[in-house]
mmCIF file of C-alpha atoms in Angstrom:
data_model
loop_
_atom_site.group_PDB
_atom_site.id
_atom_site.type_symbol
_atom_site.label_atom_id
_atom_site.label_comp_id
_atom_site.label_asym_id
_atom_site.label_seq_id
_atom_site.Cartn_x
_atom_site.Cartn_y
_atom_site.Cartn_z
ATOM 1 C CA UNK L 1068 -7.706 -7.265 15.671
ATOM 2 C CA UNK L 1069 -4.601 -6.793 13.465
ATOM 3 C CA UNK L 1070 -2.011 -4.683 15.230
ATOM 4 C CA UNK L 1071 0.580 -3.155 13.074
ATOM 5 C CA UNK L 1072 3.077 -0.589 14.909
ATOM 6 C CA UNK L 1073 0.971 1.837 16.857
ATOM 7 C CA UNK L 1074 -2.089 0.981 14.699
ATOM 8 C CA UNK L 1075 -5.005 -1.340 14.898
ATOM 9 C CA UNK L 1076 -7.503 -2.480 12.778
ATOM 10 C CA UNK L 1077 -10.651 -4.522 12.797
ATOM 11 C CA UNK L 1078 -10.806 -5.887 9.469
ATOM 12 C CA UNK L 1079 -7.525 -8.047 8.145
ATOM 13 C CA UNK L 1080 -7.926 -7.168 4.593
ATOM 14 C CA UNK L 1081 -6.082 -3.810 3.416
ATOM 15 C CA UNK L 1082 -7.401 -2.164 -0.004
ATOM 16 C CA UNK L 1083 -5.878 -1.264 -2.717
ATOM 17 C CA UNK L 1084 -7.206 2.003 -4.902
ATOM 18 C CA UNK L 1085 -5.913 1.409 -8.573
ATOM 19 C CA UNK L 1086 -7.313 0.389 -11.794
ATOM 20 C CA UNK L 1087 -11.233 0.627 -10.925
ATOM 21 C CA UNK L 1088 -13.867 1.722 -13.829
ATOM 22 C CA UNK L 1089 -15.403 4.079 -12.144
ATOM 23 C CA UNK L 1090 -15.433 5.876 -8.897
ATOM 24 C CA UNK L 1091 -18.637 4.744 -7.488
ATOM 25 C CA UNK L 1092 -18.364 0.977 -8.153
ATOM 26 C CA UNK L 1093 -14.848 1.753 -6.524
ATOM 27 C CA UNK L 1094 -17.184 3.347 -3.311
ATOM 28 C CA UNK L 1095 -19.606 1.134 -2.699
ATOM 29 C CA UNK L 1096 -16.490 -1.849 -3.200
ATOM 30 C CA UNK L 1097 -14.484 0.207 -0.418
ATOM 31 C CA UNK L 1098 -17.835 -0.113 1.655
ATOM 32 C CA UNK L 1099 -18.527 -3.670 1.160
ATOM 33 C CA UNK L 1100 -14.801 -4.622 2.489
ATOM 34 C CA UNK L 1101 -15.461 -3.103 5.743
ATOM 35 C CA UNK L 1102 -11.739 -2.438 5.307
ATOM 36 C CA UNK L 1103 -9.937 0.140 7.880
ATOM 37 C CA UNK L 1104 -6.972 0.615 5.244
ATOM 38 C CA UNK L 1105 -6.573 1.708 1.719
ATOM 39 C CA UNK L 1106 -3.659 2.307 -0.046
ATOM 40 C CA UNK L 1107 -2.844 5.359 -2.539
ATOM 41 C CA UNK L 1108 -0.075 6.026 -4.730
ATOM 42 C CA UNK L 1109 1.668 9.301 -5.453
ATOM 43 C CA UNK L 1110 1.571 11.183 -8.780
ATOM 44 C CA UNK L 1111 2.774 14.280 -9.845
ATOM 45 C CA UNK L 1112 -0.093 16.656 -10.265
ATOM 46 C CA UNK L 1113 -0.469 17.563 -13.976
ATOM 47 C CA UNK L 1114 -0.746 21.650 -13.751
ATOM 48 C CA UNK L 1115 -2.324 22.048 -17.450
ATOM 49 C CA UNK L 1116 -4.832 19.879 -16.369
ATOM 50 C CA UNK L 1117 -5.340 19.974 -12.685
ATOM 51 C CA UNK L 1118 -8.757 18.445 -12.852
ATOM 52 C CA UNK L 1119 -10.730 16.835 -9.878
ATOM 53 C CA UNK L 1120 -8.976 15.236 -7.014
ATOM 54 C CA UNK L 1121 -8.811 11.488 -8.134
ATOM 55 C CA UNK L 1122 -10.090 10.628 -4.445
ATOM 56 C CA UNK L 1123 -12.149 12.848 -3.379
ATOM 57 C CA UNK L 1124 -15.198 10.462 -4.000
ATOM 58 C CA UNK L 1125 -13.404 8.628 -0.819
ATOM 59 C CA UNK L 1126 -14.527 9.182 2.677
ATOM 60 C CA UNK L 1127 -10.541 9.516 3.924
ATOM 61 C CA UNK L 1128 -11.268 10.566 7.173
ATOM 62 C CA UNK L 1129 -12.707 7.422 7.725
ATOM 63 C CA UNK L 1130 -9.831 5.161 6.772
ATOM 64 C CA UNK L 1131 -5.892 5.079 7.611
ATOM 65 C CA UNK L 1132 -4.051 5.821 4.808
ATOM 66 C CA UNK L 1133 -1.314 3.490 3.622
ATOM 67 C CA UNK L 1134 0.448 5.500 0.678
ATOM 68 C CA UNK L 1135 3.505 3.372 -1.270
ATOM 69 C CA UNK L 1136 6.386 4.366 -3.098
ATOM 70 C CA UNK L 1137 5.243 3.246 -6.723
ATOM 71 C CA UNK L 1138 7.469 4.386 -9.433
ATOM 72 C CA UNK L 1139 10.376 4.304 -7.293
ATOM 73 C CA UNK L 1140 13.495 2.641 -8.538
ATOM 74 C CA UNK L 1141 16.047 2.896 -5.936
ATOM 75 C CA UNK L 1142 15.954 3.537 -2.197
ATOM 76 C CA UNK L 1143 16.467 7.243 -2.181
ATOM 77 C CA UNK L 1144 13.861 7.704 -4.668
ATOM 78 C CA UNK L 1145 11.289 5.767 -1.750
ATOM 79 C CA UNK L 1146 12.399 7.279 0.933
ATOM 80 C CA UNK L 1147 11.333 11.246 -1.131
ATOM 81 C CA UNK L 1148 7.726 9.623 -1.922
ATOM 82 C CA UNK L 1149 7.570 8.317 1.882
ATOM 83 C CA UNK L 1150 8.561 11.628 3.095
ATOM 84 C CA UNK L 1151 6.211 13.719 0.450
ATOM 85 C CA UNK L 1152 3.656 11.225 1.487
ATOM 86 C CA UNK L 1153 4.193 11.955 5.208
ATOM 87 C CA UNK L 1154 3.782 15.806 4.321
ATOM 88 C CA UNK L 1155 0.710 15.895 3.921
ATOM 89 C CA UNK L 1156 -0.084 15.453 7.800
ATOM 90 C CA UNK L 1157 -2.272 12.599 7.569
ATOM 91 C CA UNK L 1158 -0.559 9.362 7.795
ATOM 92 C CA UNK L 1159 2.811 8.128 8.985
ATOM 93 C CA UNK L 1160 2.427 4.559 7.471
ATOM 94 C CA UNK L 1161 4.172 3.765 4.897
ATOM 95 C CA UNK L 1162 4.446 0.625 2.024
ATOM 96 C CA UNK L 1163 8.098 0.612 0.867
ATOM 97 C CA UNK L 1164 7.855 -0.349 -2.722
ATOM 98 C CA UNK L 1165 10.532 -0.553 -5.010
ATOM 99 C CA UNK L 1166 9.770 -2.301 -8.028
ATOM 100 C CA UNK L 1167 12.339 -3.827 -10.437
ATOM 101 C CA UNK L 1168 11.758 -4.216 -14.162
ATOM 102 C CA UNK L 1169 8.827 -5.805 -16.245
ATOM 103 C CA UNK L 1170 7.561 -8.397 -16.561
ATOM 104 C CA UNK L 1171 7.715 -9.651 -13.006
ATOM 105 C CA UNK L 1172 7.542 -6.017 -11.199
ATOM 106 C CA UNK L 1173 9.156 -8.576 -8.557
ATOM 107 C CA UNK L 1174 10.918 -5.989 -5.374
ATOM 108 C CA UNK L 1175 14.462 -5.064 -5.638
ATOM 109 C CA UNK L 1176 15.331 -6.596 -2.277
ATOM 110 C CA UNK L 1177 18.793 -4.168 -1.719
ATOM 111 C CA UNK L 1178 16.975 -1.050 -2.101
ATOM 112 C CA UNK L 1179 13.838 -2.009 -0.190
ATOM 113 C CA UNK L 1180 15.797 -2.851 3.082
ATOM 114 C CA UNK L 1181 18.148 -0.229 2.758
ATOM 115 C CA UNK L 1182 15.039 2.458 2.247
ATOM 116 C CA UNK L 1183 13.234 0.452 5.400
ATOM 117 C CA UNK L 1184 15.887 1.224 7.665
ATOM 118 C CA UNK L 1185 16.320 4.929 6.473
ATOM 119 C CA UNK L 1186 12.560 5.614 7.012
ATOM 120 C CA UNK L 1187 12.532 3.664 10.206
ATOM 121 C CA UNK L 1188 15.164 5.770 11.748
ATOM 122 C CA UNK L 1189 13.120 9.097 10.765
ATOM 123 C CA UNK L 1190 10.057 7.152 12.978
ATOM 124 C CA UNK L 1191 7.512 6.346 10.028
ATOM 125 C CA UNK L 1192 5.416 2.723 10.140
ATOM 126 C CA UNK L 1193 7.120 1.047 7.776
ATOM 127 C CA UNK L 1194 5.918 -1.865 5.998
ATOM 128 C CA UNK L 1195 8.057 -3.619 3.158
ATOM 129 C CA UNK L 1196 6.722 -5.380 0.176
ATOM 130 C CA UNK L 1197 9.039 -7.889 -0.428
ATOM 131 C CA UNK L 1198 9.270 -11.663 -2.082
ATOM 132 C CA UNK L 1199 8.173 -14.464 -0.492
ATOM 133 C CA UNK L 1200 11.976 -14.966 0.577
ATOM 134 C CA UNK L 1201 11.958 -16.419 4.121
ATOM 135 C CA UNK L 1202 15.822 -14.757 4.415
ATOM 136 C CA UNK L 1203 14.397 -11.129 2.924
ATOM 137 C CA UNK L 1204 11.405 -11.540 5.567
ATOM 138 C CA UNK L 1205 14.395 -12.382 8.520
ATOM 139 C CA UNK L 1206 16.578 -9.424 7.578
ATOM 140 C CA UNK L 1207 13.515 -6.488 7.491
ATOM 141 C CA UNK L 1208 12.052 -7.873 10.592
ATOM 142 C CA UNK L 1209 15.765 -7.648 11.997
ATOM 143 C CA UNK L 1210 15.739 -4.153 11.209
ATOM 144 C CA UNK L 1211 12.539 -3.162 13.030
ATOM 145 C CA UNK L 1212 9.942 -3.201 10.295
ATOM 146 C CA UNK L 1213 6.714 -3.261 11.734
ATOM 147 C CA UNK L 1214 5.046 -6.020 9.385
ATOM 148 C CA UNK L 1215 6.056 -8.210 6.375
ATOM 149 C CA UNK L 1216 4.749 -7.685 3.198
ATOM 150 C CA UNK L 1217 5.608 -10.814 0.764
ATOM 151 C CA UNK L 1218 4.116 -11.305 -2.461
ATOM 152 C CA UNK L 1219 2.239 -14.050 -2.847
ATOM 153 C CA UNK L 1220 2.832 -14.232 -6.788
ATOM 154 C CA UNK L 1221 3.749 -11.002 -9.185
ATOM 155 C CA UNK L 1222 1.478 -7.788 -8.675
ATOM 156 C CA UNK L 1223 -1.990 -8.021 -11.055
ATOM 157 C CA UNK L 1224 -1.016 -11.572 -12.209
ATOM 158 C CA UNK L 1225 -3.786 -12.857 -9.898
ATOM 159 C CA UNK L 1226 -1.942 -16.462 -9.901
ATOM 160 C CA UNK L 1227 -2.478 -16.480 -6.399
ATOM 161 C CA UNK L 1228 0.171 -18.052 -3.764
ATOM 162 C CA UNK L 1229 2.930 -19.634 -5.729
ATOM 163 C CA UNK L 1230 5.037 -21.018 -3.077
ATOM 164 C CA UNK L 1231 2.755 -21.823 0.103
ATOM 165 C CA UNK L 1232 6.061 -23.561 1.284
ATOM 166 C CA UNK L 1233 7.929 -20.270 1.487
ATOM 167 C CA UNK L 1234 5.020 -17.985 2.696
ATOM 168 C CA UNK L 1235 3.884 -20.930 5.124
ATOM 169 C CA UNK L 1236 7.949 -20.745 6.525
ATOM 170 C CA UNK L 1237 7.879 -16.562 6.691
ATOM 171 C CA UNK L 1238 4.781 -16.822 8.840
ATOM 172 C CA UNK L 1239 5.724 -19.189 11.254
ATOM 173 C CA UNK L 1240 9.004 -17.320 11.851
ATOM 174 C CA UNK L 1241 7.713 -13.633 11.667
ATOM 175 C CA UNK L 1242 7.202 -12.191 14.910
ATOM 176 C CA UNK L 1243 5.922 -9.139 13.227
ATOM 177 C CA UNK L 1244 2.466 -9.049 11.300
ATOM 178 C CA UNK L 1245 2.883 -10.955 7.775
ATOM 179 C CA UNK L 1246 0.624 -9.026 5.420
ATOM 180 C CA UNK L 1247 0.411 -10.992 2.038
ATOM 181 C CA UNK L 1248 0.477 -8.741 -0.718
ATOM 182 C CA UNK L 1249 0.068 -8.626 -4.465
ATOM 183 C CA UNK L 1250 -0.891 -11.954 -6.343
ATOM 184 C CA UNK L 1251 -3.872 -12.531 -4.830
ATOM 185 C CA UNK L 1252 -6.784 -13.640 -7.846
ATOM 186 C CA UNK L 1253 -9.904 -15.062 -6.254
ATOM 187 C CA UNK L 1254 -11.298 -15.602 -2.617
ATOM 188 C CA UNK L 1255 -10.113 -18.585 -2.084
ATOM 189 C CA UNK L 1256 -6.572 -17.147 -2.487
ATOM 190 C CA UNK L 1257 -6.824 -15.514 0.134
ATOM 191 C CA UNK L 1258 -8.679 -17.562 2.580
ATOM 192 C CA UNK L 1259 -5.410 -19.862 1.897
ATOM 193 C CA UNK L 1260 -3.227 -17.404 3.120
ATOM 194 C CA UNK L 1261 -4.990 -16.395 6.412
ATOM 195 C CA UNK L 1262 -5.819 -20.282 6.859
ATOM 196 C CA UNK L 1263 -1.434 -20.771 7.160
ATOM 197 C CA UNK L 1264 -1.942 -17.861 9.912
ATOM 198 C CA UNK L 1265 -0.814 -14.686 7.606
ATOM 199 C CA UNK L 1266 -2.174 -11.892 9.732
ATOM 200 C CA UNK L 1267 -3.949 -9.944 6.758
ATOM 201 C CA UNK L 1268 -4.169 -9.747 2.866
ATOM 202 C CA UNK L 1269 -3.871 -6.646 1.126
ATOM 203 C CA UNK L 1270 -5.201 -6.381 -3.018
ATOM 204 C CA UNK L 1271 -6.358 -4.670 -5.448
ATOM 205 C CA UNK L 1272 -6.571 -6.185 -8.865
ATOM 206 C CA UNK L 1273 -8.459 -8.777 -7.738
ATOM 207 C CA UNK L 1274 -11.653 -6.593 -6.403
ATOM 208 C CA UNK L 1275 -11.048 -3.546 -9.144
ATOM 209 C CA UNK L 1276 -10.982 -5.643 -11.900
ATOM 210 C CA UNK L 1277 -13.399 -8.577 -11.086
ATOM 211 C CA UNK L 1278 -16.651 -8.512 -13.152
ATOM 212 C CA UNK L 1279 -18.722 -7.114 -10.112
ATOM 213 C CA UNK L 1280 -15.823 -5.426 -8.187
ATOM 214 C CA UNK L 1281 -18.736 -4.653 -5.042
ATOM 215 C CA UNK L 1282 -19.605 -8.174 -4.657
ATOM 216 C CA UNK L 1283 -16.032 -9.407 -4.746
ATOM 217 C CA UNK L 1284 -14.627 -7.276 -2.597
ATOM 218 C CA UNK L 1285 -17.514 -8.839 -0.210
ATOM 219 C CA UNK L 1286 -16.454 -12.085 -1.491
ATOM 220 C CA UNK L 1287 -12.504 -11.337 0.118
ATOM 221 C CA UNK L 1288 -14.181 -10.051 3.672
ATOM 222 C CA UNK L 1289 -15.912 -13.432 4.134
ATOM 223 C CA UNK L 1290 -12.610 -15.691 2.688
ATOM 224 C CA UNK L 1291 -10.068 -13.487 5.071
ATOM 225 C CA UNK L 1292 -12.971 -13.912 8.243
ATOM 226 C CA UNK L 1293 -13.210 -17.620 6.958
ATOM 227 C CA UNK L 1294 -9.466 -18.468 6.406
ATOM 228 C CA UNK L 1295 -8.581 -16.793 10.021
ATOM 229 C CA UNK L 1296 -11.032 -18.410 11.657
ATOM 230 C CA UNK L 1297 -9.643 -21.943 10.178
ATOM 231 C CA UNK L 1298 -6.446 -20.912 11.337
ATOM 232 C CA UNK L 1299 -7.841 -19.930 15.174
ATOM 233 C CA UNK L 1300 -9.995 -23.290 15.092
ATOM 234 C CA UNK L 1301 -6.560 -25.339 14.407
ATOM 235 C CA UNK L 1302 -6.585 -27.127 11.340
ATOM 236 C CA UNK L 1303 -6.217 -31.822 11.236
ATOM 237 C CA UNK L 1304 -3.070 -33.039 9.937
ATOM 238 C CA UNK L 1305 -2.899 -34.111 6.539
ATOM 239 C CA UNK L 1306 -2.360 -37.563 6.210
ATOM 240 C CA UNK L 1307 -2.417 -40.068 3.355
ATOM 241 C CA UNK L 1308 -4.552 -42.905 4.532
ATOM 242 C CA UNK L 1309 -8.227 -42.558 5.259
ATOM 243 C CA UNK L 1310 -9.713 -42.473 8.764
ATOM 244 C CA UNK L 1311 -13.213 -43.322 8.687
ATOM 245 C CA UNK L 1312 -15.739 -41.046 9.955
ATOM 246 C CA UNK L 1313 -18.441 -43.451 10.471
ATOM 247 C CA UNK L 1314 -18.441 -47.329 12.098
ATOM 248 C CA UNK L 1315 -17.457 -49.583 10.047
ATOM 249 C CA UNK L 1316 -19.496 -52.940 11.038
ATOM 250 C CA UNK L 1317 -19.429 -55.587 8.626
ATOM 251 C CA UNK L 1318 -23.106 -56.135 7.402
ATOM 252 C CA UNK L 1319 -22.175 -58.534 4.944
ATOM 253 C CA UNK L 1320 -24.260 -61.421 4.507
ATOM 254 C CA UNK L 1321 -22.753 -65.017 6.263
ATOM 255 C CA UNK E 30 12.311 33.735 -12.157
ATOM 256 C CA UNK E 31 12.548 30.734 -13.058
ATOM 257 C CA UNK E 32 11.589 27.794 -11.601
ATOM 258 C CA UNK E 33 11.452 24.181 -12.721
ATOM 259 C CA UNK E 34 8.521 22.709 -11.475
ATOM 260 C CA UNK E 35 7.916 18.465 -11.735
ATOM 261 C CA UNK E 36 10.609 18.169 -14.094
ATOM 262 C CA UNK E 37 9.748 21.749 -16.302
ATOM 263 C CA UNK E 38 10.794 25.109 -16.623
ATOM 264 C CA UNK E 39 8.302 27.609 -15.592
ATOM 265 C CA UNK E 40 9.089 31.378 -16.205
ATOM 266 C CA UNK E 41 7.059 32.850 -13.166
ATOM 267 C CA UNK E 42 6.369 36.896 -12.785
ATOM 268 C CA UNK E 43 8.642 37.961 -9.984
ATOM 269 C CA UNK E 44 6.058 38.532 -7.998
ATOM 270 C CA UNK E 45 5.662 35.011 -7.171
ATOM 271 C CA UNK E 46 8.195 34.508 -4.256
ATOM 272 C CA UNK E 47 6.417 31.976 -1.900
ATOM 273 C CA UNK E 48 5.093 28.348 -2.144
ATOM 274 C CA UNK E 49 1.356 30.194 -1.254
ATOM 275 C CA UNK E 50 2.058 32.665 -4.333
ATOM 276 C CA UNK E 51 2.579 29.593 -6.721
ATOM 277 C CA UNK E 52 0.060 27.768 -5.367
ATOM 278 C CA UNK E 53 -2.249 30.411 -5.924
ATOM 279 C CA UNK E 54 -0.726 30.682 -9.241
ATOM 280 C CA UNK E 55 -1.552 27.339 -10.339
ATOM 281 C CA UNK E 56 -5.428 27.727 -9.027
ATOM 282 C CA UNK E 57 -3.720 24.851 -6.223
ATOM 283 C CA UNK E 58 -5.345 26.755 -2.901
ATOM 284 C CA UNK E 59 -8.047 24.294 -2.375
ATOM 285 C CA UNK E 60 -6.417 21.468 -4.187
ATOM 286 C CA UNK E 61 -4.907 18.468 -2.068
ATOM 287 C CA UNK E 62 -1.412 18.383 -2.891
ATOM 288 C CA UNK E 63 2.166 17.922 -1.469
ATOM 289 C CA UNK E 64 5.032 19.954 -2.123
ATOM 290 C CA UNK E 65 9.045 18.885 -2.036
ATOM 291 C CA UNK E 66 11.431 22.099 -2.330
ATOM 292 C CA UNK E 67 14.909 21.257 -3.780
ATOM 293 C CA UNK E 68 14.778 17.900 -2.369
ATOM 294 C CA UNK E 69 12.823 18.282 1.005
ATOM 295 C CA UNK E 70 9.318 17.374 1.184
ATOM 296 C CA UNK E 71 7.744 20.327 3.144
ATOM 297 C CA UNK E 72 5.098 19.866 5.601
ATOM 298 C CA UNK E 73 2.091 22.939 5.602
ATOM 299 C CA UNK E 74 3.697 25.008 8.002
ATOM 300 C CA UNK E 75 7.471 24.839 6.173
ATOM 301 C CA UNK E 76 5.534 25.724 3.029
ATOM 302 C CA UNK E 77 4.642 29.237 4.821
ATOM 303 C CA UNK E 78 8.774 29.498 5.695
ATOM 304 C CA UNK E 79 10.137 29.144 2.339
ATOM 305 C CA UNK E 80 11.315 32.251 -0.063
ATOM 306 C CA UNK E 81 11.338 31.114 -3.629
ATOM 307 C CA UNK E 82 14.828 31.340 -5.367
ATOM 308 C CA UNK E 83 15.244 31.445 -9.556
ATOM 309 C CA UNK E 84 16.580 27.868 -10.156
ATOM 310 C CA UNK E 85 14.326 25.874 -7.416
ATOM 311 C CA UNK E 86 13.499 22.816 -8.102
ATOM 312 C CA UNK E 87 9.737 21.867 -7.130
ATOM 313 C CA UNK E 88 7.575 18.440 -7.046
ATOM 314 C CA UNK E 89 4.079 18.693 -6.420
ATOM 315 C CA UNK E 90 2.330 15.281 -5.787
ATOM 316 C CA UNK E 91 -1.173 14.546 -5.289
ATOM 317 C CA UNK E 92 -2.474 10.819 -3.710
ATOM 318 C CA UNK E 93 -3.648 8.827 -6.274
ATOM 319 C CA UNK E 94 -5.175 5.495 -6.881
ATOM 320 C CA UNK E 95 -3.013 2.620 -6.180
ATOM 321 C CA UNK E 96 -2.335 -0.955 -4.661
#
């Protein structure tokens, strides 16, 4: 079970909601996860062209909702999207996100951690996407955030974990759920992370925008099951001279 | 009155003084959405408290796909 705050959830991976071709494909992927989570963004609601609700092909009811603060640029400007998000009566969780510039959409560190300890104080589930910054990891968990969020490399790039040495180091000294987010581009991503002991994985890109987004999104249930199991079974050490598996009797001929 | 809603000016008939009136308004009754009045995100039962001024400032926000 992950336990983040007040919440807990069976499955480790969290879901992302952006960028799929089509709703149903973007259905039956949500299904095949067996996720408990998705995310959403906010958007201002276009009033010439009000139009469907872009999730209402998504059972909600059935999932927690973790909403973000995309398109905010400072801290103030997360903490109105938490608190809009919050409005709606349906979820107190929320994924600080305040993005920098292009072409890295890396965090801006200040304004994260001063927006996490605003919206911690007003009682919401906070969880901060940050760098894979050991220090950045210290200082939110120091403030009371209820799980870590590093990246594991920029969001959509799919490069996958770009410093294992750094995300390895914020696990090990996290007392708080580390949830490795953005970066992730194929299974075996992933199982990587939860094999170091990261407590879940949340993506997107890398299910929406696979060639069969249903079967990959399966594909990142079984690597997160696999990798955490690794990690409960206790990995060997590495080391750099063989140790046979087998007896080694001399059968020459003498 | 005037009211500048997500960023634009909206010349409303006076008759239009609550956050249901505008909703109803914009055909937004049975539409998901989430409403901020000059800076304070309002839950559903402050949207029934609030007595629309010329010069508001509204956001209306809807969830949306995203990572």
């Amino acid at each position: 079970m992950l336990h983040i705050g007040n919440y807990s959830f069976e499955s480790r991976l969290l879901l992302g909601t952006g960028k799929y071709e089509d709703a149903q494909t973007q259905r039956e992927a949500v299904i095949a996860s067996k996720t408990n989570v998705l995310t959403f963004a906010l958007s201002r609601i276009d009033l010439d062209n009000i139009g469907p609700d872009p999730i209402e092909h998504l059972p909600r009811e059935e999932f927690t909702l973790l909403p973000n603060t995309a398109g905010a640029k400072t801290a103030d400007e997360a903490v109105r999207l938490a608190r809009l998000a919050r409005s709606s009566g349906i979820c107190d969780m929320i994924k600080v996100e305040v993005i920098g510039d292009p072409p890295t959409l890396l965090p801006n560190p200040v304004e994260t951690l001063k927006a996490t300890e605003i919206l911690l104080n007003e009682g919401f589930t906070v969880l901060p996407y940050l760098s894979d910054d050991p220090m950045l990891a210290k200082e939110a968990e120091a403030l009371g955030a209820h799980a870590i969020m590093p990246g594991a490399s920029p969001i959509g790039s799919g490069l996958g974990i770009v410093n294992p040495y750094n995300l390895q180091l914020i696990i090990e000294q996290s007392k708080v759920p580390v949830i490795v987010d953005a970066g992730i581009g194929a299974p075996h991503d992933a199982c990587e992370a939860m094999q170091y002991g990261a407590d879940g994985i949340l993506l997107n890109s890398a299910v929406a925008k696979a060639t069969d987004p249903v079967k990959m999104a399966n594909a990142m249930r079984l690597a997160i099951l696999a990798g955490r199991e690794g990690y409960e079974a206790g990995r060997i050490p590495k080391s750099n001279v063989a140790t046979a598996s087998s007896p080694q009797e001399n059968w020459a001929n003498s | 009155m005037n009211i500048i809603i997500n960023q634009k000016n909206h010349n409303l008939p006076d008759s239009i003084s609550s956050i249901q009136e505008l909703r109803r308004h914009f055909n937004l009754l049975a539409t998901n959405v989430m409403i901020e009045h000059n800076g304070v995100a309002l839950t559903a039962d402050q949207q029934g408290q609030i007595q629309l001024e010329s010069g508001d400032k509204i956001e209306i926000v809807r969830f949306v796909g995203g990572g």
